[in-house]
């Protein structure tokens, strides 16, 4: 995820900015850059790659930065591939600007600015904000920033230098953190606490919509109406490691809690007039979604489970046949592919060897390939014919959580888009599905209220050796994800079964005390799943049921249910998966496992 640092004071800004940016490296980034006031000029340098590459470029260009005020940025690409030109800061004749977040309506703003003669050099949403601010600026930085915000939709934190205001750093935030920190004859503007810890512990957390101006000896904060606020100075208590995890004990838990934001960032920019719109993927042509009579979804691990759910959604809504296959199987079975087949590759990292091989095979076979990828500029993103980026930000924990949710959300958009294109649903029905999707995204927040209840169930799993997950339909795919999550981080052996299949063999393993987690979130299948639950209870299973909070449990299930916020059946996976992730996480913590780096596993599997 991108990192922002702004500095003004008595030290050489280049040293402070590079040092502070390096303490944000853990967040993941693919390029970096700085802008520094040198006298009345602003000098900018940027580089693709690690901070060391930026340092080397500064040396090789024999740049001497002696200024004491500047801004810096580490970029984790979302709009536009990682490159020198897409790196921040973005500069104009009047200003230099860095940005965290996503500007959802940048396509429309960019088109208007281009029509008025503005020239764009990058593919980023950020450059749009830089040009728009340049246009609005007439000498009053705070006024221009306030106006800028009135045009922008989405989430953002900006740090800005104006050419005619040396020694001053300006900022604003909405939906992304921004922190002003108070040093001795120096002040800071950063996106994350770790960046300031070597210098000061006194900071002010800006509130939604706040604007800020820092000079070497002052911090001025205004609300969105322009009213001055008294800074509420707090003291950072965390050490560097705690600060990097945002106060969470593990990256996995932090990433579980980041899901509502990741979902909004991924979905909101792709809804226009209440309908799915892939305009930000400007390479996907209009007629694209009408071309295919078969779809193959290919992925590994958790991404494959998102694909399984995607298959269910596309078949149900668009009535197009879909296969969903594990990449390592797909690539060696001579799959039937032709140009009427759309092959969708799903991958968080965009580097998974088997998924990449499947992509190459699909292309060689004449199929069209569409990648759903989280890491911009990754090999899969580069080689696929078309790409839809998920905007989860970097996922650091090996266990995939937020990446799954955003992959799933994109599958809903694809399913609805295909249904519309194929005449399987009318715009009004599509709008109502999108409404449900947005409602589901907000409902994910409510699952966190269940965290302590889930923790108690997890505590009872500490000594377990084996466990079964059951589910039907979408719940079966979700059961597979719940099972994978639990086994990979807690090392408990788990199996996921289609609830109706158990009696064809596996039920022989159910003996008194066998733990079974049953997913029954689908009203349409509830009575069937409950029959299977009764079958295992009558053989002595210890059941835990995940169901809607509208369900009234019968006496034998009382006290054995996790009641999830009720949504339309189709959207229950969004809330169900978070409960399963929390269950896996707490179980692993109680078992004293290395949650973020489970044994034998790598975050990105680049070998067969
Ligand atoms: O980067 P990818 O999404 O292609 O990775 C696929 C799998 O390796 C990944 O989902 C893996 O299963 C995770 N450890 C699951 O939590």
XYZ file of C-alpha atoms and ligand atoms in Angstrom:
624
model
C 0.000 0.000 0.000
C 1.290 3.474 -0.773
C 3.088 5.520 1.870
C 3.232 9.302 2.279
C 5.872 11.357 4.032
C 6.057 15.158 4.214
C 8.725 17.064 6.108
C 9.607 20.664 6.890
C 12.236 21.666 9.429
C 15.953 22.141 9.883
C 17.360 18.811 8.665
C 18.138 17.913 5.066
C 14.747 16.795 3.752
C 16.274 14.169 1.462
C 17.662 12.247 4.450
C 14.487 12.462 6.505
C 12.206 11.536 3.588
C 14.237 8.494 2.508
C 14.645 7.331 6.087
C 10.932 7.738 6.861
C 9.932 6.035 3.608
C 12.150 3.075 4.441
C 10.187 2.513 7.653
C 7.086 2.152 5.450
C 8.656 -0.461 3.162
C 6.849 -3.292 4.981
C 3.617 -2.032 3.391
C 4.797 -3.140 -0.027
C 5.576 -0.803 -2.934
C 6.971 -0.917 -6.424
C 8.278 2.617 -7.018
C 9.127 5.714 -5.044
C 9.866 9.383 -5.415
C 10.537 12.657 -3.640
C 10.038 16.373 -4.305
C 12.118 18.904 -2.378
C 12.135 22.681 -2.305
C 15.533 23.886 -3.495
C 15.311 27.603 -2.924
C 12.113 28.628 -4.669
C 12.183 25.675 -7.044
C 10.858 22.163 -6.481
C 13.171 19.379 -7.592
C 11.611 15.932 -8.162
C 13.166 12.530 -8.650
C 11.400 9.182 -8.999
C 12.312 5.592 -9.674
C 10.733 2.255 -10.388
C 11.684 -0.401 -7.836
C 13.035 -0.282 -4.299
C 14.187 2.778 -2.386
C 17.774 1.728 -3.047
C 17.120 2.292 -6.734
C 15.911 5.801 -5.949
C 19.059 6.395 -3.874
C 21.213 5.105 -6.751
C 19.425 7.422 -9.175
C 20.009 10.393 -6.890
C 23.721 9.478 -6.812
C 24.049 8.719 -10.516
C 22.373 11.991 -11.480
C 24.690 13.710 -8.986
C 21.683 15.412 -7.437
C 22.513 17.565 -4.459
C 19.479 18.122 -2.320
C 20.106 20.665 0.383
C 16.495 21.796 0.955
C 14.728 21.249 4.257
C 11.147 20.844 3.040
C 9.701 18.142 0.822
C 7.344 15.248 0.234
C 8.016 11.590 -0.547
C 6.009 8.556 -1.574
C 6.212 4.812 -1.955
C 3.694 3.646 -4.570
C 1.903 0.332 -4.711
C 0.487 0.417 -8.207
C -3.267 0.368 -8.712
C -4.030 2.517 -11.769
C -1.209 2.109 -14.259
C 1.711 -0.285 -14.080
C 4.718 0.267 -11.800
C 7.027 2.637 -13.718
C 9.088 5.800 -13.337
C 6.400 7.901 -14.911
C 3.522 6.499 -12.846
C 5.493 6.918 -9.610
C 4.613 9.880 -7.375
C 5.088 12.824 -6.874
C 3.137 14.191 -9.830
C 4.170 17.706 -10.655
C 2.605 20.584 -12.585
C 3.665 24.185 -13.168
C 2.217 25.163 -9.793
C 2.578 22.172 -7.485
C 3.863 18.723 -6.640
C 1.555 16.112 -5.135
C 1.561 12.594 -3.669
C -1.552 10.503 -3.075
C -2.764 7.438 -1.241
C -6.152 5.902 -2.046
C -8.298 5.644 -5.141
C -10.090 8.427 -7.004
C -13.195 6.694 -8.254
C -14.352 9.288 -10.785
C -10.932 10.018 -12.261
C -11.899 8.820 -15.743
C -14.605 11.465 -16.073
C -12.394 14.243 -14.612
C -9.473 13.250 -16.808
C -11.631 13.336 -19.943
C -12.823 16.874 -19.125
C -9.306 18.103 -18.392
C -7.998 16.546 -21.610
C -10.767 18.246 -23.569
C -9.548 21.528 -22.058
C -6.019 20.876 -23.274
C -4.348 19.317 -20.206
C -1.671 16.802 -21.209
C -1.305 13.621 -19.165
C 1.930 11.673 -19.007
C 0.883 8.827 -16.687
C -2.005 6.369 -16.423
C -2.628 7.139 -12.762
C -5.730 8.495 -11.081
C -3.359 10.718 -9.060
C -2.222 12.812 -12.017
C -5.860 13.777 -12.532
C -5.944 15.270 -9.036
C -2.650 17.100 -9.661
C -3.944 18.750 -12.851
C -7.331 19.562 -11.351
C -5.684 21.176 -8.311
C -3.362 23.086 -10.641
C -6.390 24.429 -12.482
C -8.187 25.432 -9.246
C -5.160 27.074 -7.614
C -5.015 30.876 -7.673
C -2.749 31.528 -4.676
C -4.771 30.120 -1.747
C -3.593 26.533 -1.108
C -6.236 25.585 1.470
C -9.056 27.046 -0.628
C -7.905 25.195 -3.749
C -7.560 21.883 -1.896
C -11.034 22.316 -0.434
C -12.432 22.894 -3.918
C -10.529 19.881 -5.236
C -12.200 17.671 -2.626
C -15.631 18.798 -3.759
C -14.914 17.268 -7.182
C -13.408 13.972 -6.030
C -15.185 10.718 -5.265
C -13.362 7.878 -3.527
C -10.737 7.764 -0.818
C -7.617 9.848 -0.592
C -4.829 11.342 1.444
C -2.725 13.972 -0.309
C 0.463 15.813 0.572
C 1.163 18.821 -1.625
C 3.897 21.412 -2.176
C 2.955 24.656 -3.938
C 5.797 26.325 -5.845
C 4.978 29.750 -4.428
C 4.783 28.549 -0.797
C 8.265 27.245 0.042
C 8.741 25.674 3.458
C 5.074 24.613 3.651
C 3.488 21.185 3.200
C -0.271 20.897 2.728
C -2.505 17.872 3.091
C -6.045 16.566 3.211
C -7.610 13.191 3.857
C -10.847 11.327 3.322
C -11.087 7.571 3.834
C -7.280 7.198 4.112
C -5.192 8.001 7.164
C -3.039 11.127 7.394
C -1.073 12.094 10.472
C 0.570 15.416 11.345
C 3.454 14.962 13.782
C 5.135 17.569 15.929
C 8.898 17.621 16.337
C 11.355 20.208 17.645
C 11.548 22.980 15.048
C 10.353 20.439 12.504
C 7.016 18.920 11.598
C 5.852 15.904 9.610
C 2.885 14.794 7.557
C 2.734 11.024 7.132
C 0.321 8.258 6.264
C 1.533 5.876 8.997
C 2.983 6.133 12.478
C 6.192 4.089 11.824
C 7.467 6.909 9.607
C 7.713 9.347 12.530
C 8.917 7.080 15.334
C 12.661 7.855 14.889
C 11.881 11.596 15.209
C 8.930 12.154 17.500
C 6.048 10.447 19.293
C 3.671 13.430 19.304
C 1.097 13.238 16.584
C -2.336 14.420 15.540
C -4.581 12.010 13.667
C -6.481 14.017 11.078
C -10.205 13.425 10.931
C -12.284 12.750 7.833
C -12.172 15.797 5.536
C -9.546 17.722 7.575
C -7.076 19.961 5.779
C -3.635 20.645 7.185
C -0.731 23.004 6.646
C 2.622 22.350 8.294
C 5.587 24.678 8.540
C 8.742 24.128 10.592
C 7.111 25.596 13.671
C 3.358 25.230 13.223
C 0.588 22.795 12.437
C -2.661 24.332 11.232
C -5.712 22.101 10.892
C -9.045 23.099 9.398
C -12.222 21.111 8.984
C -13.799 20.704 5.560
C -15.721 23.974 6.067
C -12.503 25.903 6.711
C -13.003 26.209 10.480
C -9.731 26.016 12.429
C -9.448 23.065 14.819
C -7.415 22.746 17.993
C -4.981 19.881 17.336
C -5.587 16.887 19.604
C -1.959 15.837 20.186
C -1.523 12.182 21.132
C 1.555 10.165 22.089
C 2.491 7.090 20.052
C 2.951 4.168 22.439
C 3.834 1.491 19.901
C 7.280 0.243 19.023
C 8.165 -0.017 15.322
C 6.871 -3.577 14.876
C 3.563 -2.871 16.614
C 3.166 0.290 14.575
C 3.762 -1.545 11.298
C 0.924 -3.891 12.134
C -1.266 -0.892 12.917
C -1.556 -2.113 16.510
C -2.900 -5.530 15.472
C -0.912 -8.498 16.807
C -0.619 -10.044 13.328
C -0.813 -8.877 9.714
C -3.485 -11.520 9.095
C -5.858 -9.955 11.624
C -5.124 -6.482 10.258
C -5.900 -7.706 6.757
C -9.125 -9.408 7.876
C -10.235 -6.078 9.327
C -9.224 -4.207 6.172
C -11.814 -6.075 4.101
C -14.633 -3.517 4.105
C -12.242 -0.870 2.764
C -10.654 -3.225 0.246
C -14.125 -4.137 -1.016
C -15.220 -0.516 -1.339
C -11.987 0.428 -3.122
C -12.418 -2.426 -5.583
C -16.132 -2.112 -6.281
C -17.163 1.557 -5.975
C -15.012 2.791 -8.906
C -16.647 0.141 -11.085
C -20.236 1.166 -10.583
C -21.661 3.845 -12.815
C -25.376 4.647 -12.818
C -25.933 1.644 -10.548
C -24.464 -0.804 -13.076
C -21.097 -2.575 -13.428
C -18.682 -0.533 -15.493
C -15.119 -1.499 -16.345
C -14.171 1.866 -17.858
C -11.172 2.105 -15.520
C -9.893 -1.029 -17.287
C -9.820 1.047 -20.441
C -8.591 -1.830 -22.551
C -11.802 -3.887 -22.195
C -13.852 -3.075 -25.305
C -17.618 -2.560 -25.293
C -18.628 -5.774 -27.060
C -16.252 -7.891 -24.970
C -18.860 -9.521 -22.744
C -21.000 -10.795 -25.632
C -18.302 -12.849 -27.333
C -18.185 -16.039 -25.296
C -20.252 -19.181 -25.059
C -18.053 -20.921 -22.451
C -15.935 -19.775 -19.545
C -13.034 -21.495 -17.820
C -11.890 -20.130 -14.471
C -8.383 -21.197 -13.470
C -6.586 -20.468 -10.187
C -4.893 -22.016 -7.146
C -5.730 -22.246 -3.441
C -7.883 -19.498 -2.076
C -8.128 -17.822 -5.475
C -9.563 -21.092 -6.812
C -12.257 -20.971 -4.124
C -13.163 -17.448 -5.245
C -13.381 -18.946 -8.736
C -15.689 -21.747 -7.523
C -18.051 -19.146 -6.114
C -17.689 -17.172 -9.354
C -18.746 -20.244 -11.327
C -21.910 -20.524 -9.233
C -22.705 -16.844 -9.747
C -22.038 -16.693 -13.495
C -24.009 -19.861 -14.198
C -26.899 -18.672 -12.071
C -27.069 -15.102 -13.352
C -25.688 -15.255 -16.899
C -26.576 -18.887 -17.736
C -23.206 -19.461 -19.420
C -21.475 -22.810 -18.738
C -18.429 -22.355 -16.510
C -15.667 -24.743 -15.519
C -13.502 -23.859 -12.572
C -10.246 -25.696 -12.316
C -7.082 -25.853 -10.245
C -4.301 -24.450 -12.447
C -1.894 -27.359 -11.882
C -4.555 -29.791 -13.189
C -5.785 -27.605 -16.016
C -2.361 -27.187 -17.588
C -1.697 -30.923 -18.005
C -5.055 -32.251 -19.179
C -5.256 -30.822 -22.720
C -8.274 -28.660 -21.896
C -10.794 -27.969 -24.646
C -10.262 -24.338 -25.510
C -11.191 -22.181 -28.470
C -11.728 -18.549 -29.297
C -15.299 -18.618 -27.960
C -13.942 -19.593 -24.541
C -13.063 -16.889 -22.062
C -10.377 -18.056 -19.647
C -10.417 -16.125 -16.368
C -7.239 -16.404 -14.283
C -7.522 -15.338 -10.655
C -4.413 -14.553 -8.638
C -3.517 -12.272 -5.765
C 0.195 -12.168 -6.528
C -0.060 -12.469 -10.295
C 3.063 -14.645 -10.144
C 1.752 -18.121 -9.265
C 3.632 -20.502 -11.575
C 0.754 -22.864 -12.364
C -1.722 -20.060 -13.003
C 0.804 -18.342 -15.258
C 1.373 -21.575 -17.200
C -2.404 -21.981 -17.574
C -2.618 -18.436 -18.916
C 0.075 -19.119 -21.518
C -1.614 -22.377 -22.540
C -4.959 -20.620 -22.932
C -3.415 -17.921 -25.109
C -1.646 -20.486 -27.289
C -4.976 -22.277 -27.735
C -6.614 -19.138 -29.103
C -8.788 -18.358 -26.095
C -9.215 -14.853 -24.737
C -7.672 -14.428 -21.308
C -8.882 -12.131 -18.547
C -6.812 -11.880 -15.362
C -8.229 -10.819 -12.010
C -5.068 -9.768 -10.220
C -4.153 -7.798 -7.111
C -0.547 -6.943 -7.937
C -0.367 -4.431 -10.784
C 2.503 -5.048 -13.148
C 2.839 -8.706 -12.141
C 3.592 -11.261 -14.866
C 0.007 -12.515 -15.119
C -1.285 -8.929 -15.308
C 1.206 -8.172 -18.068
C 0.636 -11.284 -20.154
C -3.154 -11.572 -20.019
C -5.191 -10.082 -22.867
C -7.301 -8.156 -20.363
C -6.933 -7.364 -16.674
C -9.262 -6.420 -13.871
C -7.240 -5.243 -10.892
C -8.471 -5.823 -7.391
C -7.594 -3.003 -5.019
C -6.964 -4.882 -1.775
C -3.536 -3.334 -1.301
C -0.579 -5.543 -0.426
C -1.398 -8.738 1.434
C 1.480 -9.597 3.738
C 0.178 -12.581 5.735
C 0.640 -15.863 3.868
C -3.013 -16.760 4.455
C -5.052 -14.923 1.884
C -8.030 -13.040 3.343
C -8.787 -9.629 1.889
C -7.582 -10.736 -1.545
C -10.240 -13.474 -1.519
C -13.056 -11.052 -0.700
C -12.149 -8.637 -3.475
C -11.721 -11.464 -5.998
C -15.180 -12.649 -5.015
C -16.626 -9.148 -5.391
C -15.169 -8.862 -8.888
C -16.797 -12.192 -9.776
C -20.185 -10.648 -8.897
C -19.497 -7.705 -11.214
C -18.431 -10.057 -14.008
C -21.506 -12.257 -13.519
C -23.860 -9.270 -13.610
C -22.063 -7.762 -16.606
C -22.311 -11.061 -18.510
C -25.983 -11.408 -17.572
C -26.709 -7.929 -18.926
C -24.676 -8.477 -22.091
C -26.414 -11.796 -22.779
C -29.886 -10.354 -22.155
C -30.348 -12.583 -19.118
C -31.237 -9.656 -16.925
C -32.621 -6.173 -17.445
C -30.820 -3.058 -16.176
C -33.300 -2.700 -13.288
C -32.612 -6.240 -12.074
C -28.882 -5.619 -12.445
C -29.192 -2.415 -10.403
C -30.961 -4.297 -7.665
C -28.164 -6.929 -7.633
C -25.567 -4.160 -7.414
C -27.556 -2.607 -4.582
C -27.400 -5.958 -2.755
C -23.677 -6.178 -3.424
C -23.064 -2.753 -1.894
C -25.264 -3.690 1.057
C -23.228 -6.886 1.509
C -19.994 -4.867 1.551
C -21.322 -2.686 4.371
C -22.654 -5.764 6.212
C -19.100 -7.136 6.444
C -18.494 -4.528 9.177
C -21.123 -6.191 11.366
C -19.262 -9.507 11.375
C -16.553 -7.911 13.494
C -19.133 -7.598 16.314
C -19.048 -11.415 16.430
C -15.283 -11.534 16.921
C -15.277 -12.291 20.656
C -17.994 -14.958 20.285
C -15.971 -16.570 17.481
C -12.867 -16.422 19.688
C -14.677 -18.552 22.274
C -15.462 -21.235 19.704
C -11.846 -21.092 18.569
C -10.685 -21.693 22.135
C -12.637 -24.932 22.197
C -10.725 -26.095 19.080
C -7.264 -25.814 20.619
C -6.715 -29.543 21.088
C -8.390 -30.710 17.882
C -6.748 -33.081 15.436
C -9.511 -33.344 12.803
C -12.521 -31.321 11.791
C -15.161 -31.425 9.048
C -16.786 -28.550 7.181
C -20.133 -29.076 5.443
C -22.115 -26.932 3.040
C -24.298 -26.984 -0.048
C -24.138 -24.774 -3.147
C -22.251 -21.545 -2.477
C -21.762 -22.754 1.104
C -19.798 -25.761 -0.179
C -17.276 -23.510 -1.927
C -17.107 -21.390 1.204
C -16.612 -24.502 3.326
C -13.557 -25.336 1.188
C -12.123 -21.893 1.882
C -12.869 -22.161 5.616
C -11.176 -25.537 5.694
C -8.073 -24.341 3.813
C -7.735 -21.294 6.070
C -7.939 -23.356 9.231
C -5.561 -26.091 8.092
C -2.893 -23.801 6.649
C -2.429 -21.683 9.773
C -3.529 -23.902 12.686
C -2.229 -27.240 11.306
C -5.501 -28.956 12.234
C -6.493 -31.534 9.647
C -9.793 -30.437 8.060
C -11.942 -31.662 5.208
C -14.734 -29.808 3.432
C -17.627 -31.864 2.088
C -20.715 -31.166 0.074
C -23.274 -31.783 2.811
C -25.280 -34.208 0.693
C -22.212 -36.263 -0.205
C -21.206 -37.175 3.339
C -23.462 -40.218 3.518
C -21.667 -41.717 0.501
C -18.659 -42.661 2.590
C -17.253 -40.007 4.860
C -20.019 -40.212 7.452
C -18.262 -43.348 8.711
C -15.687 -40.988 10.247
C -18.296 -39.204 12.373
C -18.106 -40.597 15.879
C -19.109 -39.131 19.268
C -17.283 -35.817 19.722
C -16.221 -35.323 16.074
C -16.295 -31.571 15.420
C -18.315 -30.432 12.394
C -18.739 -26.869 11.172
C -21.866 -26.652 9.034
C -22.552 -23.701 6.768
C -26.254 -23.106 6.291
C -26.463 -19.565 4.971
C -28.659 -20.336 1.960
C -32.406 -20.160 2.706
C -33.116 -22.088 -0.479
C -31.095 -25.064 0.795
C -31.636 -24.643 4.525
C -33.920 -27.595 5.152
C -31.641 -29.911 3.141
C -28.516 -28.797 4.986
C -30.268 -29.063 8.350
C -31.196 -32.679 7.544
C -27.489 -33.405 6.991
C -26.661 -31.599 10.222
C -29.155 -33.813 12.096
C -27.544 -36.884 10.526
C -24.175 -36.001 12.030
C -25.629 -34.858 15.358
C -27.353 -38.203 15.738
C -23.944 -39.866 15.361
C -22.530 -37.727 18.159
C -20.912 -34.870 16.181
C -20.127 -31.592 17.987
C -21.743 -29.097 15.664
C -21.109 -25.414 15.028
C -23.616 -23.875 12.617
C -23.042 -20.712 10.558
C -26.403 -19.314 9.521
C -28.357 -16.097 9.031
C -29.371 -14.164 12.139
C -32.993 -14.561 11.014
C -32.765 -18.303 11.736
C -34.267 -19.583 14.991
C -32.207 -22.556 16.113
C -34.005 -25.640 17.409
C -33.069 -26.747 20.935
C -30.237 -29.122 19.962
C -28.529 -26.255 18.088
C -29.046 -23.590 20.741
C -25.709 -22.042 21.751
C -23.995 -23.689 18.784
C -24.630 -21.087 16.117
C -22.743 -18.145 14.681
C -25.537 -15.858 13.546
C -24.422 -13.834 10.528
C -26.020 -10.609 9.282
C -28.831 -11.796 6.997
C -28.470 -10.887 3.320
C -29.971 -12.257 0.134
C -28.658 -15.866 -0.262
C -26.420 -14.932 -3.176
C -24.421 -12.455 -1.084
C -23.954 -14.444 2.133
C -20.376 -15.544 1.235
C -19.116 -12.016 1.987
C -20.082 -12.227 5.641
C -19.577 -15.993 5.976
C -15.956 -15.906 4.898
C -14.976 -13.290 7.472
C -16.412 -15.430 10.276
C -14.398 -18.401 8.967
C -11.214 -16.333 8.681
C -11.608 -15.107 12.268
C -12.238 -18.651 13.465
C -9.072 -19.891 11.744
C -7.055 -16.938 12.994
C -8.044 -17.275 16.666
C -7.634 -21.046 16.612
C -4.086 -20.662 15.273
C -3.273 -18.028 17.899
C -4.579 -20.262 20.705
C -2.422 -23.093 19.326
C 0.587 -20.775 19.366
C 1.196 -21.098 15.637
C 3.205 -18.677 13.514
C 0.069 -17.109 12.055
C 1.604 -14.792 9.456
C 4.226 -17.263 8.258
C 2.867 -20.794 8.571
C 5.367 -23.607 8.196
C 6.309 -24.837 4.706
C 4.351 -22.084 2.949
C 5.354 -19.133 0.794
C 3.240 -16.096 0.005
C 3.869 -16.377 -3.684
C 4.260 -19.862 -5.170
C 6.493 -19.355 -8.186
C 7.461 -23.012 -8.620
C 5.381 -25.940 -9.883
O -1.166 -15.339 -5.478
P -2.234 -16.333 -5.793
O -3.597 -15.820 -5.496
O -2.140 -16.863 -7.199
O -1.966 -17.531 -4.812
C -2.731 -18.700 -4.875
C -2.504 -19.567 -3.673
O -1.154 -19.913 -3.555
C -2.963 -18.852 -2.380
O -4.286 -18.479 -2.443
C -2.765 -19.809 -1.172
O -3.650 -20.877 -1.276
C -2.958 -19.052 0.143
N -1.916 -19.381 1.051
C -4.248 -19.360 0.799
O -4.434 -18.670 1.979
